[in-house]
Short mmCIF file of C-alpha atoms in Angstrom, two decimals:
data_model
loop_
_atom_site.label_atom_id
_atom_site.label_comp_id
_atom_site.label_asym_id
_atom_site.label_seq_id
_atom_site.Cartn_x
_atom_site.Cartn_y
_atom_site.Cartn_z
CA GLY A 1 29.59 50.76 18.03
CA ILE A 2 31.82 52.49 20.60
CA PRO A 3 30.06 55.89 20.45
CA LEU A 4 26.70 54.12 20.74
CA ALA A 5 27.81 52.09 23.76
CA ILE A 6 29.18 55.22 25.46
CA MET A 7 25.92 57.10 24.85
CA LEU A 8 23.79 54.22 26.14
CA GLY A 9 25.99 53.85 29.19
CA GLN A 10 25.65 57.56 29.98
CA ILE A 11 21.87 57.64 29.46
CA LEU A 12 21.20 54.43 31.38
CA GLY A 13 23.86 54.90 34.04
CA LEU A 14 25.59 51.63 33.15
CA LYS A 15 29.26 50.73 33.00
CA VAL A 16 30.69 50.21 29.52
CA ALA A 17 33.50 47.91 28.40
CA PHE A 18 35.15 47.81 25.01
CA ILE A 19 35.78 44.49 23.31
CA ARG A 20 38.68 44.10 20.89
CA LYS A 21 38.96 41.57 18.09
CA LYS A 22 42.05 40.29 19.88
CA ALA A 23 44.15 41.36 22.82
CA LYS A 24 46.84 43.88 22.00
CA GLU A 25 50.43 42.75 22.48
CA TYR A 26 51.27 45.90 24.45
CA GLY A 27 49.67 48.04 27.14
CA THR A 28 47.15 46.14 29.25
CA GLN A 29 47.16 43.20 26.80
CA ARG A 30 43.46 42.66 27.51
CA PHE A 31 40.69 41.51 25.19
CA ALA A 32 38.08 43.60 27.05
CA GLU A 33 38.90 47.06 28.39
CA GLY A 34 36.86 48.50 31.22
CA PRO A 35 35.22 46.97 34.28
CA ALA A 36 35.66 43.29 35.10
CA LEU A 37 33.07 41.25 33.19
CA ALA A 38 33.46 37.72 34.58
CA GLY A 39 30.20 36.61 36.19
CA LYS A 40 28.26 39.53 34.69
CA LYS A 41 25.35 39.53 32.26
CA ILE A 42 26.04 41.97 29.42
CA VAL A 43 24.50 43.27 26.20
CA LEU A 44 26.72 43.66 23.14
CA VAL A 45 26.28 46.86 21.10
CA GLU A 46 27.11 47.18 17.40
CA ASP A 47 26.41 49.81 14.78
CA VAL A 48 25.81 47.53 11.77
CA VAL A 49 25.40 43.75 11.69
CA THR A 50 25.89 41.75 8.50
CA SER A 51 26.82 38.13 9.22
CA GLY A 52 27.22 38.74 12.94
CA SER A 53 30.79 37.41 12.93
CA ALA A 54 32.18 40.16 15.19
CA ILE A 55 29.46 39.46 17.77
CA LEU A 56 29.96 35.70 17.40
CA ASP A 57 33.69 36.01 18.04
CA ALA A 58 33.22 38.37 20.99
CA THR A 59 30.49 36.17 22.49
CA ASN A 60 32.61 33.04 22.30
CA ALA A 61 35.63 34.74 23.85
CA LEU A 62 33.59 36.40 26.60
CA ARG A 63 31.63 33.26 27.44
CA ASN A 64 34.97 31.49 27.89
CA GLN A 65 35.73 34.12 30.57
CA GLY A 66 32.45 33.49 32.40
CA VAL A 67 30.41 36.33 30.91
CA GLU A 68 26.70 35.76 30.22
CA ILE A 69 25.45 37.08 26.86
CA SER A 70 21.98 36.52 25.45
CA LEU A 71 21.28 39.85 23.72
CA ALA A 72 22.99 42.03 21.14
CA ILE A 73 21.61 45.31 19.84
CA CYS A 74 22.47 47.26 16.72
CA VAL A 75 21.33 50.26 14.72
CA ILE A 76 21.12 48.45 11.37
CA ASP A 77 20.63 44.76 10.64
CA ARG A 78 21.69 44.27 7.03
CA GLU A 79 19.61 41.06 7.01
CA SER A 80 22.51 38.99 5.72
CA GLY A 81 22.33 36.10 8.17
CA GLY A 82 23.51 37.81 11.35
CA LYS A 83 20.27 37.34 13.26
CA GLU A 84 20.16 33.64 12.38
CA ASN A 85 23.86 33.08 13.09
CA LEU A 86 23.50 34.65 16.51
CA ALA A 87 20.32 32.72 17.29
CA ALA A 88 22.33 29.53 16.70
CA ILE A 89 24.45 30.43 19.77
CA ASN A 90 21.46 31.67 21.80
CA VAL A 91 22.03 35.39 21.29
CA GLU A 92 19.01 37.45 20.27
CA LEU A 93 19.70 40.34 17.90
CA LYS A 94 17.48 43.41 18.18
CA ALA A 95 17.90 46.14 15.59
CA LEU A 96 16.62 49.68 15.46
CA PHE A 97 16.34 49.40 11.67
CA SER A 98 16.56 46.63 9.09
CA ALA A 99 18.04 47.00 5.61
CA THR A 100 14.56 46.47 4.17
CA GLN A 101 13.18 49.39 6.18
CA ILE A 102 15.94 51.70 5.03
CA ILE A 103 15.77 50.73 1.36
CA SER A 104 11.96 50.90 1.19
#
């Protein structure tokens, strides 16, 4: 998802932050690298979504820091529950392609 987020940021003229699974124990020791996100409304970008667990984890951690998230976008939704899991926490998932479209 990082190359996609960088490309979108460049095309749209938006700042980009990078979200880790957990804060590193060295360096900046931050969960999110880039501009300050507290009080901002952001869109999460992923390449492939299966269950949505990475987005779920990031959303929960970021919301605890005061970040507003209601949309996630991805290239491929593998249609394995991710869209439904994210809807349960009020995050809409929009995909460029679904697994069904690719396989058909």
